[in-house]
XYZ file of C-alpha atoms in Angstrom:
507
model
C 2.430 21.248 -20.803
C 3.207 18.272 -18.175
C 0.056 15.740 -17.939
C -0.539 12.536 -16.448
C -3.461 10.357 -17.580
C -5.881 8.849 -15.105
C -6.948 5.205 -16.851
C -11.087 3.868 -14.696
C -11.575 0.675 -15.940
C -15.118 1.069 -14.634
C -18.158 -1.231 -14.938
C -19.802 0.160 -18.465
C -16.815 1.809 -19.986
C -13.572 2.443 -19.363
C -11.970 6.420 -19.270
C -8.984 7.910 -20.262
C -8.060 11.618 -18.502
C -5.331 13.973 -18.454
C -4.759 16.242 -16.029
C -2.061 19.196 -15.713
C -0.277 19.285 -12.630
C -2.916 21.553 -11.342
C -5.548 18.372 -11.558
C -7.355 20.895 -14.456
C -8.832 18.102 -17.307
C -7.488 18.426 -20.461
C -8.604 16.096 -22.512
C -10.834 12.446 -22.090
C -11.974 9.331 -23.791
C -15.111 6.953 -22.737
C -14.922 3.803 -24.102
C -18.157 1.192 -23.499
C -18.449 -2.202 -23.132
C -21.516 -4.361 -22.585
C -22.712 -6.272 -19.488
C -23.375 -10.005 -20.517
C -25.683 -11.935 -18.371
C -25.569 -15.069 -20.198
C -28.233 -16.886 -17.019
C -30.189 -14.161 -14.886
C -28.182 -14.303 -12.084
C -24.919 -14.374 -14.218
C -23.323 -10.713 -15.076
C -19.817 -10.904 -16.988
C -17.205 -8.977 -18.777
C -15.264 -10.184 -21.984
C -11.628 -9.485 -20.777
C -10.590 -8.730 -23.960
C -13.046 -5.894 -24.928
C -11.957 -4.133 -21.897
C -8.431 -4.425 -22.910
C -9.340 -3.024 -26.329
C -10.732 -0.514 -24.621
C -7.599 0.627 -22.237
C -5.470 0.508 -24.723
C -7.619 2.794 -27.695
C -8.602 5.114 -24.560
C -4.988 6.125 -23.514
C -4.404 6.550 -27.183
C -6.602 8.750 -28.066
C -5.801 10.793 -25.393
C -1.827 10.479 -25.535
C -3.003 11.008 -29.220
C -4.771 14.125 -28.584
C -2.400 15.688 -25.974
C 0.874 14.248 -28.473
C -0.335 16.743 -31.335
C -0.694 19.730 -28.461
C 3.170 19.438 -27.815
C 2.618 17.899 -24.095
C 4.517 15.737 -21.903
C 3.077 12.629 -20.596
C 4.685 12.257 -17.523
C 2.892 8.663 -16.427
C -0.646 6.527 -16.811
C -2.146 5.828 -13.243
C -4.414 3.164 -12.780
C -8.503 2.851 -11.124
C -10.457 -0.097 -11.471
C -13.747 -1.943 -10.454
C -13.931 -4.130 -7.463
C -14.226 -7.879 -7.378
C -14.188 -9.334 -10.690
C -12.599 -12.523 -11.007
C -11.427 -14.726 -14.303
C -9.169 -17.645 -14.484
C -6.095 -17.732 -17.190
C -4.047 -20.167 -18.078
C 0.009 -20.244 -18.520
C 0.125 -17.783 -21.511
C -2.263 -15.334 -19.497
C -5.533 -15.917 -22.132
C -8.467 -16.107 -20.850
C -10.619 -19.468 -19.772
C -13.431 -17.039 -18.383
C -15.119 -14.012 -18.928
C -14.600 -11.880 -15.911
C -17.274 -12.032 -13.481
C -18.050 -8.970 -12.094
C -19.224 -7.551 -8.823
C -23.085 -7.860 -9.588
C -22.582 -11.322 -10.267
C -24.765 -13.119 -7.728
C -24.433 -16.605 -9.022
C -22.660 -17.971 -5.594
C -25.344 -17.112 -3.428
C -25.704 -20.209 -1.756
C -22.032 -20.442 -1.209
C -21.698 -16.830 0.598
C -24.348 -17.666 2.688
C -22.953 -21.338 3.958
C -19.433 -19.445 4.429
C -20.716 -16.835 6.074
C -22.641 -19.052 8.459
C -19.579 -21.353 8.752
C -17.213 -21.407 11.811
C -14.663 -19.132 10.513
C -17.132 -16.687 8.742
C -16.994 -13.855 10.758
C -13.013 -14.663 11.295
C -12.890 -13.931 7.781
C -14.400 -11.043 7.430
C -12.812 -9.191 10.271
C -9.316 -10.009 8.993
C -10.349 -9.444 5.151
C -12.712 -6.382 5.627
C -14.877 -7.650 2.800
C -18.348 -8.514 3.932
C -18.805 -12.610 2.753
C -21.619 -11.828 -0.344
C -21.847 -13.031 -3.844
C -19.891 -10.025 -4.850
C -16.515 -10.878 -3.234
C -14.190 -13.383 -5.283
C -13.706 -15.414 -2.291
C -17.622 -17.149 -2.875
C -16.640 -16.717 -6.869
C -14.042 -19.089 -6.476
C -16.035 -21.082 -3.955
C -18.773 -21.783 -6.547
C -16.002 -22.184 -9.401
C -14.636 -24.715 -7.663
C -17.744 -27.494 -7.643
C -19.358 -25.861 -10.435
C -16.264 -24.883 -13.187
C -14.342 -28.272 -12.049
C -12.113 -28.481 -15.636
C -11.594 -24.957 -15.895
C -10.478 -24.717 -12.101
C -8.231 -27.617 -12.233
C -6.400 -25.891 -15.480
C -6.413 -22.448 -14.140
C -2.930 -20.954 -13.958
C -4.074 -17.768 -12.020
C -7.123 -16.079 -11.014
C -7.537 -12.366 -11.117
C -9.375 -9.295 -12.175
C -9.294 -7.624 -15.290
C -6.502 -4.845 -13.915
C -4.343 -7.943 -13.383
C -5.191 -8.692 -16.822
C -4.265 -5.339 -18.345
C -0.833 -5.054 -16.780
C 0.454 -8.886 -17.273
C -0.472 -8.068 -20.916
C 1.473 -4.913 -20.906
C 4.374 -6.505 -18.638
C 4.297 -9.767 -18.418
C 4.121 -9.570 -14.682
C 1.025 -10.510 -12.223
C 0.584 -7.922 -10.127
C -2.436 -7.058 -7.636
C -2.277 -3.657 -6.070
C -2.988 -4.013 -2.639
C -6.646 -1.961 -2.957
C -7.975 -4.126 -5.458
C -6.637 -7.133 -3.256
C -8.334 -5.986 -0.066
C -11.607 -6.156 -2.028
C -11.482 -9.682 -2.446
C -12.094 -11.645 0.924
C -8.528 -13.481 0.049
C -6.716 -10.296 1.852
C -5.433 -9.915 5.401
C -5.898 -5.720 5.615
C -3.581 -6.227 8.531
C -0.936 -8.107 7.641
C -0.632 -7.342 3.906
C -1.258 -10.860 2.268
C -3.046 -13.371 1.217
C -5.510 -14.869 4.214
C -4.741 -18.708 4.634
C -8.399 -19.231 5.809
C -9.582 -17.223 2.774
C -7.260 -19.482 0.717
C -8.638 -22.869 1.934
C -12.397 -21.957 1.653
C -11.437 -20.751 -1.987
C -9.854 -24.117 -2.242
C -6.259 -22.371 -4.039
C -2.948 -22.189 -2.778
C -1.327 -18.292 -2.424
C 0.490 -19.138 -5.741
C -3.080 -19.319 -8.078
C -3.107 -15.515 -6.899
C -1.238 -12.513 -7.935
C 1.779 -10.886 -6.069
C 0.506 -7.792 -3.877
C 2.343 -4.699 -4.281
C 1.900 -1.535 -3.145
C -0.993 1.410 -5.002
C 2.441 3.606 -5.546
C 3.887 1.435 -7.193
C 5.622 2.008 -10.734
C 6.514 -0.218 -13.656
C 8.214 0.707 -16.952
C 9.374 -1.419 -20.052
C 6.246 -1.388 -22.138
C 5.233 -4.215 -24.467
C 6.671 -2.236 -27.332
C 3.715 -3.807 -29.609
C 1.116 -2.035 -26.997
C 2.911 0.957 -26.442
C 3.055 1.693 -30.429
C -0.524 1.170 -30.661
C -1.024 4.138 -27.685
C 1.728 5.752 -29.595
C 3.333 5.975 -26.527
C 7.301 5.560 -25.586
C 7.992 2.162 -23.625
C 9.491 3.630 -20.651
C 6.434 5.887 -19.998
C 5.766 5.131 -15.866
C 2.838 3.387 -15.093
C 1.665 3.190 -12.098
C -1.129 0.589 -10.716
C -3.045 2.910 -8.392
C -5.862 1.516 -6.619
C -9.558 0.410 -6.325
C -12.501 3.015 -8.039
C -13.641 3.570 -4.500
C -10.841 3.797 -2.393
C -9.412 6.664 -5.434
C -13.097 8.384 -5.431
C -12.711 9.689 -2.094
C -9.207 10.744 -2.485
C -10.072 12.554 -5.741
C -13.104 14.252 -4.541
C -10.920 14.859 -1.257
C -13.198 14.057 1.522
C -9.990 12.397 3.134
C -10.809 14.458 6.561
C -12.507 13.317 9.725
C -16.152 13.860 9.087
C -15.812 13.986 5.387
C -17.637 10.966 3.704
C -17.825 10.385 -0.322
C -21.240 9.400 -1.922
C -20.293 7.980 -5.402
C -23.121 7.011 -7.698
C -22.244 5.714 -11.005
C -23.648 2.243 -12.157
C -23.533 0.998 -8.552
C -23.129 3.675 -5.869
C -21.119 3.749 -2.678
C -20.526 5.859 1.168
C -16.975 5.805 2.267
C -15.117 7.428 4.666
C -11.098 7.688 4.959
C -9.537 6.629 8.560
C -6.269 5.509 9.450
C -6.717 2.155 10.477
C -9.845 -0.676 9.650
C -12.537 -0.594 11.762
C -15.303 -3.559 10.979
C -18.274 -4.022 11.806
C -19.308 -6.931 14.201
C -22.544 -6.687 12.277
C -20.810 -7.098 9.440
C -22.213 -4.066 7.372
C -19.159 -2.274 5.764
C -16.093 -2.713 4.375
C -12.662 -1.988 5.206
C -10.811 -1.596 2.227
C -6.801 -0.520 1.507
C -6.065 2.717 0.081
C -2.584 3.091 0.844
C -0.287 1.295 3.546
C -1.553 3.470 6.269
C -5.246 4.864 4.782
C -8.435 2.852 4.955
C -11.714 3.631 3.466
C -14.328 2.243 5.400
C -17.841 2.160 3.693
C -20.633 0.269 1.773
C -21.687 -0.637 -1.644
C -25.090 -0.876 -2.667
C -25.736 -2.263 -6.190
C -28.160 -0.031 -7.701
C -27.185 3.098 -8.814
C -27.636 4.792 -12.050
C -28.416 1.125 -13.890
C -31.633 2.049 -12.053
C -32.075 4.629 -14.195
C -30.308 3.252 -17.295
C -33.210 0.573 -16.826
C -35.721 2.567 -16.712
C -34.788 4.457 -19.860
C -33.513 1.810 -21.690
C -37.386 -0.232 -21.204
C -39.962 2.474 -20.461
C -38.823 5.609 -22.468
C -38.401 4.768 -26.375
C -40.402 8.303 -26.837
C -38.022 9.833 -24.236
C -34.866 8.324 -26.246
C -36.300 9.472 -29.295
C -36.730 12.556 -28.632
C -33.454 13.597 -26.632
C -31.895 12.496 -30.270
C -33.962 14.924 -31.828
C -33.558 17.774 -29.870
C -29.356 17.090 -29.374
C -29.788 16.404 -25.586
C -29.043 13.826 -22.925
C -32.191 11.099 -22.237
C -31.378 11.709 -18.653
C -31.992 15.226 -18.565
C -35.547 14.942 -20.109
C -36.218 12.370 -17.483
C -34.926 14.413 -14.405
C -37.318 17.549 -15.598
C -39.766 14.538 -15.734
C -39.347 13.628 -11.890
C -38.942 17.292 -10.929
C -42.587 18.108 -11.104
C -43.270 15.524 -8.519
C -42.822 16.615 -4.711
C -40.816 15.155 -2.290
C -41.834 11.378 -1.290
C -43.565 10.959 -4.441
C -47.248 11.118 -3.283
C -46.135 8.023 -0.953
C -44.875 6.121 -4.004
C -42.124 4.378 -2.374
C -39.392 2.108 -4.540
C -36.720 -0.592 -2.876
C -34.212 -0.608 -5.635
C -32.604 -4.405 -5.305
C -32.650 -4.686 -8.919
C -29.539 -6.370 -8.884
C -30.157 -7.633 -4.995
C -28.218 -5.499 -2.540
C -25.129 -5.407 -0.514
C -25.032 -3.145 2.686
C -26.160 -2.766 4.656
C -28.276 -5.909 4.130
C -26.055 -8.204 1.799
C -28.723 -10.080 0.589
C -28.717 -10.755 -3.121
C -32.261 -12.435 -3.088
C -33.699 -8.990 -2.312
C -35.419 -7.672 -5.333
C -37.218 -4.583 -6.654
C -40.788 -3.302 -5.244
C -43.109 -0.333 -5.794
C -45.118 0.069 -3.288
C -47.928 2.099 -2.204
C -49.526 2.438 -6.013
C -52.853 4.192 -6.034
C -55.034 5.685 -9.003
C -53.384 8.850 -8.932
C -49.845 7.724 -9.522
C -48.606 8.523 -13.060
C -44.889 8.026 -14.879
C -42.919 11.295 -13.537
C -44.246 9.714 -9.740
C -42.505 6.769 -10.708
C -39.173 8.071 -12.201
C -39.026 10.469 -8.961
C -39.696 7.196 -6.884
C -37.072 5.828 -8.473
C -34.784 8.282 -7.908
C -35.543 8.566 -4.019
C -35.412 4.746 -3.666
C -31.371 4.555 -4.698
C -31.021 7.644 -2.089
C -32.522 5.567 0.596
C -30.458 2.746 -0.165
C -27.259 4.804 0.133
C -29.047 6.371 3.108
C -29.740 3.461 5.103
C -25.367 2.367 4.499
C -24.560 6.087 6.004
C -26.504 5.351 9.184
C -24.357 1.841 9.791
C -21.307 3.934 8.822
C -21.775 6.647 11.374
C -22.406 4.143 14.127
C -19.629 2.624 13.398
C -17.530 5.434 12.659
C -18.678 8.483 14.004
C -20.561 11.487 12.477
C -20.277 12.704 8.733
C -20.628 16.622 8.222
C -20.018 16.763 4.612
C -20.460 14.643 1.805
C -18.600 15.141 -1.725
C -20.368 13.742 -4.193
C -18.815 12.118 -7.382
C -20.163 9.651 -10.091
C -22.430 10.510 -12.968
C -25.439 11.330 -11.092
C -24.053 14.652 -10.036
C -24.864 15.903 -13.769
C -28.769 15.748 -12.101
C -29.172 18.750 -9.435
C -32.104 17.313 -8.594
C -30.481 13.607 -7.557
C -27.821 15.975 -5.645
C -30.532 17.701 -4.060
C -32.229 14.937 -2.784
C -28.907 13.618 -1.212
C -28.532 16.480 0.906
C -32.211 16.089 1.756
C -32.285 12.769 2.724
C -28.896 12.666 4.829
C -29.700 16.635 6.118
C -26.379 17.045 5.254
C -24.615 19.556 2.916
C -23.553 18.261 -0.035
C -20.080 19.658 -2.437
C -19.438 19.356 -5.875
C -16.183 19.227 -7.066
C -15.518 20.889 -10.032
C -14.180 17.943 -12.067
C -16.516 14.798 -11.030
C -14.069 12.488 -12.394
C -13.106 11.753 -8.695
C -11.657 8.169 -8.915
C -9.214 9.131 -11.932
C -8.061 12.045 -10.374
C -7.595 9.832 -7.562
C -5.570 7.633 -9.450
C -3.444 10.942 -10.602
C -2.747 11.715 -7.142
C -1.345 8.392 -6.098
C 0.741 8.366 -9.583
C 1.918 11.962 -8.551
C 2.924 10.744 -5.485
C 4.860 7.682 -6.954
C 7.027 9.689 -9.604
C 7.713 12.079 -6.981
C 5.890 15.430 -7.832
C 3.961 15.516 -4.619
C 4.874 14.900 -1.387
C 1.791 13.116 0.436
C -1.793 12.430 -0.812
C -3.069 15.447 1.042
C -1.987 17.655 -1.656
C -5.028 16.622 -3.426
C -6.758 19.465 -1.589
C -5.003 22.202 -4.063
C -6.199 19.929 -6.953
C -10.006 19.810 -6.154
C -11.821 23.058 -6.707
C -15.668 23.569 -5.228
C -17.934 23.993 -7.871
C -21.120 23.948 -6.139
C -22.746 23.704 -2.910
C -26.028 21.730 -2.093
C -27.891 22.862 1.084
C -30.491 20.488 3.019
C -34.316 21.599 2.892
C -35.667 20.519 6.222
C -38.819 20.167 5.410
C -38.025 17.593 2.470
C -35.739 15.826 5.458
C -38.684 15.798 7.827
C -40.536 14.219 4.495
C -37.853 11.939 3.597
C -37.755 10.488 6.964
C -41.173 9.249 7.301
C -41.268 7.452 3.984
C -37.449 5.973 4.686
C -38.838 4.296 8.185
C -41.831 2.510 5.553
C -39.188 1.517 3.110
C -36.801 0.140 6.080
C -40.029 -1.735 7.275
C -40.648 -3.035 3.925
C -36.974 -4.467 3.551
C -37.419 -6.409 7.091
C -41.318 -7.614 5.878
C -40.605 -9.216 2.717
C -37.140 -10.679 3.187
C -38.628 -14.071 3.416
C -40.550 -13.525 0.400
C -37.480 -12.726 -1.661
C -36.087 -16.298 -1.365
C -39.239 -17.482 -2.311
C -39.518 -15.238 -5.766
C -36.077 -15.989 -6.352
C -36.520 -19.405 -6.531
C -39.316 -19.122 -9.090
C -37.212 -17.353 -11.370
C -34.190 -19.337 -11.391
């Protein structure tokens, strides 16, 4: 059997998946890694952990498939957004990686943003000016990492990483590059306003090349440790949410992707940008002549991972016991709760938020606690609150973009039919399945199927993506929703102010 591997270097692990040609998994690995927030505002990667991790991944699955008499045909790549870390000549590391929920360059977005050229920026770059985006990374580097800045050879993320370690080349797909506020969406390279806020010239950065594009010639050192042959085709693919939507195949008009894994996402697929003069989505790169235009918000399933990992030791426990997920004795937890949780409502800025409101001084709030409330009205708050947040990002979206009609979901929380459920509630939208959730690796297959030449044009992906199950919208839970979701965008607006004041008590 032919296979090609799909290779997620996502925020908590990093997986390894084969697919036949018929986008049917054969085989996986999950490898995890550790978030390090070394101040509270700080949230990092160690480079070479994630390496570690790429490379035992793809062998255990090459491994695996090598013993099974099949053909690796190529390793396509998917990878976080917006982590940055600076290397020197020989490519090792001088930082950690800082990753997307880093939000130690607040002040810097914010003076950028407010700056002359601020909205220039962002209309060229697609990438709304926030903490997240590598353009205020390097900002803040720059006054605050002065040494380390002046020695830094190149800065890039931790796919750059992988692939000058396997070829000695630095490479930035153009995807991951549109994610960065460096990256003119229209002209294909590096913005020269971006560059002089960042303080680098274009050569500190990565050459962009296309998401289709190939490279063979293994480090023979790495590719015996995958036990893989050196002229196996790998191809650099794109971003994890640009490749979501094209696995899950919501690449029609009126088609939108809701992706909730760690962080969670809407997107849409067009053929050309389209920003936002209010500066609420992104226009990223998928390919030379597809855009997914969308918005982030920062708390996804760490919500939950939170609340399990700090309020359910007995929960934990017991899951071990019995041979089950924690999750799923949570979600049974939160299912005996109606909608709108008795009017227990939960703003889920964590980890602050991006859109629609880009503010990373927001933080969480339950509000609305009376006598009555007990644990399973909090975990189904919870649960409702990251909804809303990915709610209130659709509604910018469709004014911007038009109506959505259907929404593929992908990410872990699609293991919960009753998260699923309360996304087609809350949007009054139905809501598909696809039978392998693994959307932004079987994106990356498609794009590496494309590049080796055994399809002819993404669109193919439509054969690859069987409908598992359908979600329908209860309107009565809608009508709920929607009362509760106008208190919780009144809440937002209310205590802005009072963010930046808690945030500066707990610097």
């Amino acid at each position: 059997m032919e296979y090609l591997i799909g290779l997620d270097i996502g925020t908590s692990s990093t997986k390894a998946i084969a697919f036949d040609l018929l986008g049917n998994v054969i085989s996986k690995c999950n490898i995890g890694y550790p978030i390090l927030n070394p101040k509270s505002s700080w949230s990092e990667q160690d480079p070479g952990e994630m390496f570690e991790a790429v490379i035992n991944s793809i062998k255990s699955v090459a491994s695996e498939n090598t013993k099974k008499g099949n053909k690796l045909l190529g390793v396509s790549f998917s990878s976080a957004m917006h982590g940055i870390m600076a290397v020197n000549e020989n490519g090792d590391k001088l930082t950690d990686c800082i990753i997307w929920a880093d939000t130690r360059s607040v002040e810097y977005s914010e003076r950028i943003k407010n700056s002359k050229i601020g909205h220039e920026i962002y209309m060229r770059t697609g990438t709304p000016i926030h903490p997240m985006s590598p353009l205020c990374k390097l900002a803040w580097m720059k006054d605050n990492m002065e040494l380390i800045f002046k020695k830094t050879y190149k800065f890039i993320s931790i796919k750059e990483y992988v692939f000058f370690k396997l070829f000695r080349k630095y490479v930035v797909d153009y995807s991951i590059a549109s994610a960065t506020g460096l990256f003119d969406i229209y002209d294909f390279q590096w913005n020269k306003n971006s560059l002089q806020v960042a303080g680098i010239s274009e050569d500190k950065l990565s050459t962009p090349v296309s998401p289709t594009q190939v490279f063979k010639g293994l480090d023979k050192k790495y590719a015996d440790l995958m036990g893989i042959d050196i002229e196996t085709p790998f191809i650099i693919g794109g971003s994890d949410g640009c490749l979501a939507n094209l696995g899950a195949n919501a690449i029609k008009p009126g088609d939108a992707a809701v992706t909730i894994g760690t962080s969670g996402a809407i997107r849409i697929i067009a053929d050309k940008p389209k920003n936002d003069e209010s500066e609420r989505i992104f226009s990223y790169i998928l390919t030379e002549n597809r855009f997914v235009l969308g918005g982030p918000v920062n708390n996804g399933g760490i919500i939950f991972r939170w609340f399990r990992d700090n309020f359910s030791q007995l929960e934990v426990t017991r899951a071990e016991t019995l041979g089950i997920d924690t999750y799923e004795l949570l979600t049974k937890e939160a299912s005996k709760v109606p909608a709108r949780s008795n009017g227990l409502i939960f703003l889920p800025y964590l980890l602050g938020e991006r859109a629609p409101h880009w503010d990373a001084n927001s933080k969480g709030v339950f509000f609305g606690i009376n006598i009555t409330h007990k644990r399973e009205h909090f975990l189904r708050a919870l649960l409702e609150g990251v909804i809303f947040g990915v709610y209130s990002v659709g509604k910018a979206l469709e004014e911007t973009t038009g109506n959505i009609d259907t929404i593929y979901a992908t990410g872990g929380f699609v293991r919960s039919e009753l998260w699923v459920q309360m996304l087609a509630d809350v949007f009054n939208k139905k809501v598909v399945i696809a039978e392998s959730y693994e959307s932004s690796c079987l994106g990356a297959v498609v794009l590496g199927m494309k590049a080796i030449g055994l399809i002819d044009n993404i669109e193919q992906v439509e054969k690859l993506v069987p409908i598992s199950k359908t979600f329908k919208p209860d309107i009565k839970n809608h009508e709920v929703y929607m009362k509760t979701f106008e208190i919780y965008e009144r809440l937002y607006i209310k205590l802005k102010d009072e963010f930046v004041s808690i945030s500066l008590l707990q610097k």
